[in-house]
Short mmCIF file of C-alpha atoms in Angstrom, two decimals:
data_model
loop_
_atom_site.label_atom_id
_atom_site.label_comp_id
_atom_site.label_asym_id
_atom_site.label_seq_id
_atom_site.Cartn_x
_atom_site.Cartn_y
_atom_site.Cartn_z
CA MET A 1 140.86 142.31 16.87
CA LYS A 2 137.72 140.25 16.23
CA LYS A 3 137.74 139.19 19.91
CA ARG A 4 137.98 142.89 21.04
CA LEU A 5 135.12 143.87 18.66
CA LEU A 6 132.97 141.01 19.97
CA ALA A 7 133.62 142.12 23.56
CA VAL A 8 132.57 145.69 22.75
CA ILE A 9 129.32 144.48 21.09
CA MET A 10 128.48 142.29 24.11
CA ALA A 11 129.09 145.22 26.48
CA VAL A 12 126.76 147.48 24.44
CA ILE A 13 124.03 144.80 24.53
CA MET A 14 124.34 144.38 28.34
CA VAL A 15 124.10 148.15 28.93
CA ALA A 16 121.00 148.32 26.68
CA VAL A 17 119.36 145.49 28.62
CA LEU A 18 120.07 147.20 31.97
CA LEU A 19 118.68 150.55 30.75
CA SER A 20 115.59 148.79 29.43
CA GLY A 21 115.01 147.20 32.86
CA CYS A 22 115.32 150.54 34.68
CA GLY A 23 112.86 152.15 32.23
CA THR A 24 110.28 149.39 32.81
CA LYS A 25 110.28 149.89 36.66
CA SER A 26 109.97 153.63 36.31
CA ASP A 27 106.97 153.37 33.96
CA SER A 28 105.23 150.87 36.27
CA THR A 29 105.54 153.16 39.30
CA SER A 30 104.07 156.20 37.58
CA SER A 31 101.13 154.30 36.13
CA ASN A 32 99.79 152.53 39.20
CA GLY A 33 101.20 154.59 42.09
CA SER A 34 101.68 151.42 44.15
CA ASP A 35 105.42 151.32 44.29
CA SER A 36 106.74 151.21 47.83
CA GLY A 37 109.73 153.44 47.09
CA SER A 38 110.12 157.21 47.07
CA ASP A 39 107.26 157.74 44.61
CA THR A 40 104.65 156.68 47.20
CA PRO A 41 102.26 159.59 47.96
CA ALA A 42 102.64 161.27 51.36
CA ALA A 43 100.29 159.91 54.04
CA THR A 44 98.34 163.18 54.22
CA GLU A 45 97.73 163.35 50.47
CA ALA A 46 94.23 162.15 49.56
CA PRO A 47 94.12 160.48 46.15
CA ASP A 48 91.35 161.09 43.64
CA SER A 49 89.05 158.28 44.80
CA SER A 50 87.23 158.11 41.47
CA GLU A 51 90.51 157.10 39.84
CA ALA A 52 91.67 154.94 42.74
CA SER A 53 88.68 152.68 43.27
CA GLY A 54 86.06 153.20 40.57
CA THR A 55 83.65 154.43 43.25
CA ILE A 56 83.32 157.69 45.12
CA LYS A 57 83.08 156.99 48.83
CA ILE A 58 81.15 159.35 51.11
CA GLY A 59 81.39 158.88 54.88
CA THR A 60 78.27 159.46 56.97
CA ILE A 61 77.81 159.90 60.74
CA SER A 62 74.44 159.77 62.54
CA PRO A 63 72.85 158.52 65.81
CA ASN A 64 71.73 155.11 64.57
CA THR A 65 71.27 153.78 68.12
CA GLY A 66 70.37 155.44 71.42
CA ASN A 67 67.66 157.96 72.37
CA LEU A 68 67.80 159.74 69.01
CA ALA A 69 67.83 156.61 66.84
CA ALA A 70 64.69 157.79 65.02
CA TYR A 71 66.74 160.68 63.67
CA GLY A 72 69.47 158.31 62.54
CA GLU A 73 67.00 156.05 60.76
CA ALA A 74 65.48 158.97 58.84
CA VAL A 75 68.85 160.44 57.87
CA VAL A 76 70.35 157.13 56.74
CA ASN A 77 67.22 156.35 54.71
CA GLY A 78 67.29 159.78 53.05
CA MET A 79 70.95 159.40 52.06
CA LYS A 80 70.42 155.84 50.77
CA LEU A 81 67.52 156.96 48.61
CA ALA A 82 69.52 159.81 47.07
CA ALA A 83 72.58 157.61 46.41
CA GLU A 84 70.46 154.91 44.78
CA GLU A 85 68.78 157.47 42.51
CA ILE A 86 72.12 158.98 41.53
CA ASN A 87 73.71 155.60 40.83
CA ALA A 88 70.70 154.45 38.79
CA ALA A 89 71.08 157.60 36.68
CA GLY A 90 74.74 156.87 35.93
CA GLY A 91 76.52 158.00 39.08
CA VAL A 92 78.83 160.98 39.48
CA LEU A 93 81.60 161.58 36.93
CA GLY A 94 80.86 158.07 35.68
CA GLN A 95 81.53 156.58 39.14
CA GLN A 96 79.08 154.98 41.57
CA LEU A 97 78.50 156.61 44.95
CA GLU A 98 79.21 154.43 47.99
CA LEU A 99 78.06 155.48 51.47
CA VAL A 100 80.17 154.39 54.45
CA SER A 101 77.89 154.89 57.47
CA LEU A 102 79.03 155.03 61.11
CA ASP A 103 77.00 155.38 64.33
CA ASP A 104 77.76 158.18 66.85
CA LYS A 105 75.01 157.01 69.27
CA GLY A 106 74.20 160.70 69.88
CA ASP A 107 77.46 161.00 71.84
CA SER A 108 80.24 163.53 71.15
CA THR A 109 83.10 161.13 71.89
CA GLU A 110 81.61 158.44 69.69
CA GLY A 111 81.12 161.07 66.99
CA ALA A 112 84.76 162.17 67.13
CA ASN A 113 85.95 158.56 66.92
CA ALA A 114 83.73 157.93 63.91
CA PHE A 115 84.92 161.09 62.17
CA ASN A 116 88.62 160.32 62.72
CA LYS A 117 88.13 156.82 61.31
CA LEU A 118 86.57 158.26 58.15
CA ALA A 119 89.06 161.12 57.77
CA ASP A 120 92.02 158.73 58.13
CA ASP A 121 90.70 156.67 55.21
CA SER A 122 92.11 158.41 52.13
CA ALA A 123 89.40 156.80 49.97
CA ILE A 124 86.71 158.89 51.71
CA SER A 125 86.11 162.08 49.71
CA ALA A 126 83.74 163.93 52.10
CA VAL A 127 81.65 163.34 55.23
CA ILE A 128 77.93 163.99 55.78
CA GLY A 129 77.08 164.41 59.46
CA SER A 130 76.32 164.51 62.17
CA VAL A 131 72.70 165.16 63.13
CA THR A 132 72.70 166.99 66.48
CA SER A 133 74.44 170.30 67.12
CA GLY A 134 76.14 168.95 70.24
CA VAL A 135 77.99 166.21 68.34
CA THR A 136 78.61 168.22 65.16
CA THR A 137 80.12 171.19 66.99
CA GLY A 138 82.91 168.86 68.13
CA LEU A 139 83.48 167.54 64.61
CA ALA A 140 83.93 170.96 62.94
CA PRO A 141 87.53 171.62 64.10
CA LEU A 142 88.47 168.04 63.21
CA ALA A 143 87.19 168.57 59.66
CA ASN A 144 89.18 171.77 59.24
CA GLU A 145 92.31 170.10 60.56
CA ALA A 146 91.90 167.09 58.25
CA LYS A 147 90.90 169.35 55.32
CA ILE A 148 87.86 167.28 54.39
CA VAL A 149 84.35 168.62 53.79
CA LEU A 150 81.93 168.07 56.70
CA LEU A 151 78.36 168.69 55.49
CA THR A 152 75.79 168.45 58.27
CA PRO A 153 72.22 168.00 57.12
CA THR A 154 70.63 169.11 60.37
CA ALA A 155 72.94 170.69 62.99
CA THR A 156 71.45 174.17 63.44
CA ALA A 157 73.59 175.72 66.22
CA ASP A 158 75.22 178.92 64.95
CA THR A 159 78.60 177.82 66.30
CA VAL A 160 78.77 174.73 64.05
CA THR A 161 80.13 176.87 61.23
CA GLU A 162 80.97 180.59 61.41
CA ASP A 163 83.90 180.86 59.00
CA ASP A 164 84.80 180.15 55.39
CA ASP A 165 86.28 176.68 55.94
CA TYR A 166 85.55 172.97 55.35
CA VAL A 167 82.23 172.90 57.28
CA PHE A 168 78.85 173.37 55.55
CA ARG A 169 75.21 172.61 56.26
CA ALA A 170 71.95 172.04 54.41
CA CYS A 171 69.73 173.42 57.19
CA PHE A 172 69.13 176.96 58.45
CA LYS A 173 70.81 178.03 61.70
CA ASP A 174 69.28 178.56 65.14
CA SER A 175 69.53 182.35 65.25
CA TYR A 176 67.29 182.41 62.20
CA GLN A 177 64.99 179.63 63.48
CA GLY A 178 64.62 181.37 66.88
CA LYS A 179 63.78 184.64 65.17
CA MET A 180 61.07 182.93 63.10
CA ALA A 181 59.53 181.43 66.28
CA ALA A 182 59.28 184.92 67.81
CA LYS A 183 57.93 186.35 64.56
CA PHE A 184 55.24 183.66 64.46
CA ALA A 185 54.22 184.47 68.06
CA ALA A 186 53.92 188.19 67.43
CA GLU A 187 52.64 188.40 63.87
CA LYS A 188 50.61 185.21 63.37
CA LEU A 189 49.35 184.41 66.88
CA GLY A 190 49.22 187.94 68.27
CA VAL A 191 50.43 186.95 71.77
CA LYS A 192 52.12 189.41 74.13
CA LYS A 193 53.37 187.40 77.15
CA VAL A 194 55.80 184.54 76.54
CA ALA A 195 57.83 182.07 78.60
CA VAL A 196 60.91 179.97 77.86
CA LEU A 197 61.88 176.47 79.04
CA TYR A 198 65.29 175.28 77.83
CA ALA A 199 68.13 172.85 78.59
CA SER A 200 71.10 174.84 79.86
CA GLY A 201 73.61 172.06 79.16
CA ASP A 202 72.70 171.50 75.51
CA ALA A 203 74.12 173.65 72.68
CA TYR A 204 71.01 173.29 70.51
CA SER A 205 68.50 174.20 73.22
CA ALA A 206 70.59 176.96 74.80
CA GLY A 207 71.38 178.50 71.41
CA LEU A 208 67.72 178.61 70.42
CA ARG A 209 66.79 180.15 73.77
CA GLU A 210 69.33 182.92 73.19
CA ALA A 211 68.10 183.56 69.65
CA PHE A 212 64.44 183.61 70.70
CA LEU A 213 65.05 186.05 73.57
CA ALA A 214 66.95 188.42 71.28
CA ALA A 215 64.13 188.34 68.72
CA ALA A 216 61.43 188.70 71.39
CA LYS A 217 62.66 192.23 72.09
CA GLU A 218 62.57 193.04 68.39
CA PHE A 219 58.93 191.88 68.10
CA GLY A 220 57.75 193.48 71.36
CA LEU A 221 57.15 190.25 73.32
CA GLU A 222 57.25 190.35 77.13
CA VAL A 223 59.16 187.43 78.71
CA VAL A 224 57.25 186.72 81.94
CA ALA A 225 59.00 183.46 82.93
CA GLU A 226 62.19 181.59 82.14
CA GLU A 227 62.89 178.08 83.43
CA SER A 228 65.55 175.48 82.60
CA SER A 229 66.55 171.84 82.91
CA SER A 230 70.08 170.50 83.03
CA SER A 231 69.82 168.50 79.80
CA VAL A 232 67.45 167.55 77.00
CA ASP A 233 67.21 164.04 78.43
CA ASP A 234 65.46 164.98 81.68
CA THR A 235 62.08 163.34 82.28
CA GLU A 236 60.61 165.57 85.01
CA TYR A 237 59.63 169.19 84.25
CA SER A 238 56.54 169.61 86.46
CA SER A 239 57.94 172.23 88.85
CA GLN A 240 59.25 174.46 86.04
CA LEU A 241 55.99 174.12 84.09
CA THR A 242 53.90 174.96 87.17
CA ASN A 243 55.87 178.22 87.51
CA ILE A 244 55.26 178.97 83.85
CA ALA A 245 51.52 178.21 84.13
CA ASN A 246 51.30 180.64 87.08
CA SER A 247 53.20 183.40 85.25
CA GLY A 248 50.37 184.38 82.94
CA ALA A 249 52.30 183.37 79.83
CA GLU A 250 50.21 182.82 76.70
CA TYR A 251 53.01 181.12 74.77
CA LEU A 252 55.82 178.76 75.82
CA PHE A 253 58.97 178.39 73.71
CA ALA A 254 60.51 175.00 74.54
CA PRO A 255 63.40 174.04 72.24
CA TYR A 256 63.80 170.32 73.00
CA TYR A 257 63.93 167.09 71.00
CA TYR A 258 60.95 164.84 70.31
CA SER A 259 62.17 162.30 72.86
CA SER A 260 61.37 164.79 75.67
CA VAL A 261 58.52 166.72 74.05
CA GLY A 262 56.16 163.81 73.36
CA PRO A 263 56.22 161.78 76.58
CA TYR A 264 57.14 164.47 79.12
CA ILE A 265 57.02 168.22 78.36
CA VAL A 266 53.62 168.55 76.67
CA PRO A 267 51.68 166.16 79.00
CA GLN A 268 53.31 167.68 82.10
CA ALA A 269 52.59 171.23 80.87
CA ARG A 270 48.91 170.45 80.40
CA ALA A 271 48.80 168.68 83.78
CA ALA A 272 50.33 171.81 85.38
CA GLY A 273 47.48 173.89 83.97
CA PHE A 274 49.23 175.54 81.03
CA SER A 275 46.71 175.66 78.16
CA GLY A 276 48.51 178.20 75.96
CA VAL A 277 50.62 177.71 72.84
CA ILE A 278 53.64 175.42 73.12
CA MET A 279 56.18 176.26 70.41
CA GLY A 280 59.28 174.30 69.48
CA ALA A 281 61.93 174.16 66.81
CA ASP A 282 62.87 171.40 64.35
CA GLY A 283 63.67 169.07 67.27
CA PHE A 284 59.89 168.59 67.64
CA ASP A 285 59.90 166.66 64.37
CA GLY A 286 59.26 163.02 65.30
CA THR A 287 57.07 163.84 68.31
CA ILE A 288 54.11 161.92 66.88
CA GLY A 289 55.84 158.62 67.55
CA THR A 290 56.32 159.51 71.24
CA MET A 291 52.89 161.00 72.07
CA VAL A 292 50.85 159.66 74.96
CA ASP A 293 47.40 158.19 74.28
CA ASP A 294 45.49 161.46 74.67
CA LYS A 295 46.44 163.21 71.44
CA SER A 296 44.31 166.26 72.25
CA LEU A 297 47.03 167.37 74.69
CA TYR A 298 49.19 168.27 71.68
CA ASN A 299 46.66 170.60 70.07
CA ASN A 300 47.89 174.20 70.09
CA CYS A 301 51.50 173.00 69.67
CA PHE A 302 53.62 174.29 66.76
CA PHE A 303 57.22 174.04 65.56
CA THR A 304 59.52 175.52 62.93
CA ASN A 305 60.75 173.06 60.32
CA HIS A 306 62.75 172.77 57.12
CA TYR A 307 59.99 171.56 54.84
CA SER A 308 56.45 170.27 54.84
CA PRO A 309 55.38 167.03 53.14
CA ASP A 310 52.16 168.90 52.29
CA ASP A 311 54.12 171.19 49.94
CA THR A 312 52.77 170.58 46.41
CA ALA A 313 56.11 171.29 44.65
CA ASP A 314 57.15 168.43 42.35
CA ALA A 315 60.50 167.99 44.11
CA VAL A 316 58.77 167.53 47.47
CA GLN A 317 56.03 165.21 46.28
CA ASN A 318 58.45 163.05 44.25
CA PHE A 319 60.65 162.68 47.34
CA VAL A 320 57.72 161.90 49.65
CA LYS A 321 56.44 159.19 47.29
CA ALA A 322 59.86 157.63 46.66
CA TYR A 323 60.72 157.58 50.39
CA SER A 324 57.33 156.24 51.46
CA ASP A 325 57.37 153.52 48.80
CA LYS A 326 60.83 152.32 49.86
CA PHE A 327 60.89 152.81 53.65
CA GLY A 328 57.29 153.55 54.67
CA ALA A 329 55.95 156.91 55.80
CA GLU A 330 56.46 156.35 59.54
CA SER A 331 60.11 157.45 59.58
CA LEU A 332 59.69 160.25 57.02
CA ASN A 333 60.55 163.66 58.48
CA ALA A 334 62.47 166.84 57.66
CA LEU A 335 65.77 165.26 58.67
CA ALA A 336 65.34 162.64 55.95
CA ALA A 337 64.68 165.41 53.42
CA LEU A 338 67.76 167.37 54.52
CA ALA A 339 69.96 164.26 54.34
CA TYR A 340 68.59 163.51 50.88
CA ASP A 341 69.43 167.05 49.76
CA SER A 342 72.91 166.77 51.30
CA VAL A 343 73.87 163.88 49.02
CA TYR A 344 72.70 165.86 46.00
CA MET A 345 74.69 168.91 47.21
CA LEU A 346 77.83 166.77 47.24
CA LYS A 347 76.99 165.36 43.80
CA GLN A 348 76.68 168.91 42.42
CA SER A 349 79.96 169.95 44.04
CA ILE A 350 81.90 166.93 42.76
CA GLU A 351 80.58 167.46 39.25
CA LYS A 352 81.52 171.16 39.36
CA ALA A 353 84.99 170.28 40.66
CA GLY A 354 85.41 167.55 38.04
CA SER A 355 87.08 165.50 40.74
CA ALA A 356 86.42 163.73 44.06
CA ASP A 357 89.52 165.37 45.55
CA ARG A 358 88.77 166.68 49.05
CA THR A 359 89.99 170.23 48.52
CA ALA A 360 88.38 170.48 45.09
CA ILE A 361 85.01 169.52 46.61
CA ARG A 362 85.42 172.18 49.30
CA ASP A 363 86.21 174.87 46.72
CA ALA A 364 83.23 173.85 44.57
CA MET A 365 80.79 173.83 47.51
CA SER A 366 81.82 177.26 48.80
CA GLY A 367 79.07 179.74 47.89
CA MET A 368 77.11 177.15 45.90
CA SER A 369 73.51 177.71 44.81
CA PHE A 370 71.25 174.68 45.16
CA SER A 371 67.61 173.75 44.67
CA GLY A 372 66.19 170.65 46.33
CA VAL A 373 63.40 169.21 48.47
CA THR A 374 64.02 171.64 51.35
CA GLY A 375 64.14 174.76 49.20
CA SER A 376 66.33 176.85 46.94
CA PHE A 377 69.25 178.73 48.45
CA THR A 378 72.80 180.02 48.16
CA LEU A 379 75.32 179.24 50.91
CA ASP A 380 76.66 182.30 52.73
CA VAL A 381 80.33 182.80 53.58
CA SER A 382 80.01 180.45 56.58
CA GLY A 383 78.47 177.67 54.46
CA THR A 384 74.93 178.19 55.83
CA PRO A 385 71.74 178.63 53.79
CA GLU A 386 69.02 181.12 54.68
CA LYS A 387 65.67 179.91 53.42
CA SER A 388 61.98 179.91 54.25
CA VAL A 389 60.70 178.23 57.43
CA ALA A 390 57.67 175.93 57.49
CA ILE A 391 55.43 176.20 60.57
CA ILE A 392 53.97 172.79 61.44
CA GLU A 393 51.01 172.31 63.80
CA PHE A 394 49.79 169.24 65.69
CA LYS A 395 46.07 168.57 65.29
CA ASP A 396 44.63 165.55 67.11
CA GLY A 397 47.89 163.66 66.77
CA ALA A 398 48.67 164.61 63.16
CA ALA A 399 51.35 167.05 61.95
CA VAL A 400 49.94 169.52 59.40
CA TRP A 401 51.34 172.54 57.62
CA ASN A 402 50.23 175.87 59.19
CA SER A 403 52.16 178.57 57.31
CA THR A 404 55.50 179.52 55.78
CA LEU A 405 57.68 182.34 57.10
CA GLY A 406 60.69 184.17 55.72
CA ASN A 407 62.47 187.45 56.19
#
């Protein structure tokens, strides 16, 4: 009898030990999520990165090399400055921000490769980028498919974001920018006859041309000449500019990037005999670094932009001083300011969401109101702000504020 009782006691002890072991494995799996069994999260499920790593990782994409490297430098500097300020002030939700920056070289294929690399990394909570409309337009459907926020600081083409989805921007869009260029021609300059030179193969340039022509009718402007190039990277525009000079146009709208405006379009326009106004969009920002020796050629040139460093608002002047002290003033432009604001827009969204979860950030950013260096605004249903436009003028090689326009 004693032997049978002893056997029963031993059996009870063995069962208790086995149950204890099973309970210990289960508890370990739920606490660290690293078990390789059935409790492992699905591959498409993005974990809360603030809990997973102690940092919140933000991917960034910009043209850090190539013809538009000056844009990349400004954007990367602006984002670094914002992240350093945020981290010095305690971070976001008690976590430090970490920027993971990739180079798209101003190329759509490189941009898509960079985006997919970031989106496939479940530790990345959101992506800021890219800079040009051509590259960013290709990233928008990838962002919606991956369900991760894509916040472009500077891509202004209307087609970048037209729906309530995962794509947002900190800049105004081209239909608005083109309208402001026509409004400036009619109401501020008082011109009647205008011409257009644009790049037919570039989404940014072609979109602005379309917006300007639509607004020209509204403001009673007569389009007396329209010429085009195949891309924004052409270097020879003399024949088109000679036609424009002979058309009697008082005002030329030329939506190109600084890399063409400074060394080619403006000098060739003056050489062709066109002495009227040359107007551009935000792509003119950075032209100073590409001007030829005779800076007087650029007088009577204007462009629409997202902010002016001459603005006396505290937010603007604090940014200008902090950026100039850290990186120097040479690379400071509106793109840097927009990139700086973009990091703060994400900070605000993550704090509102209470989480660095990708979908939670998207929901918090939708319809957000924000005030920063480049203005105060509320995002519309497509994730686009509508805000005032600064008109910048070149005077003897310097960029100075001319006026501010709005609806």
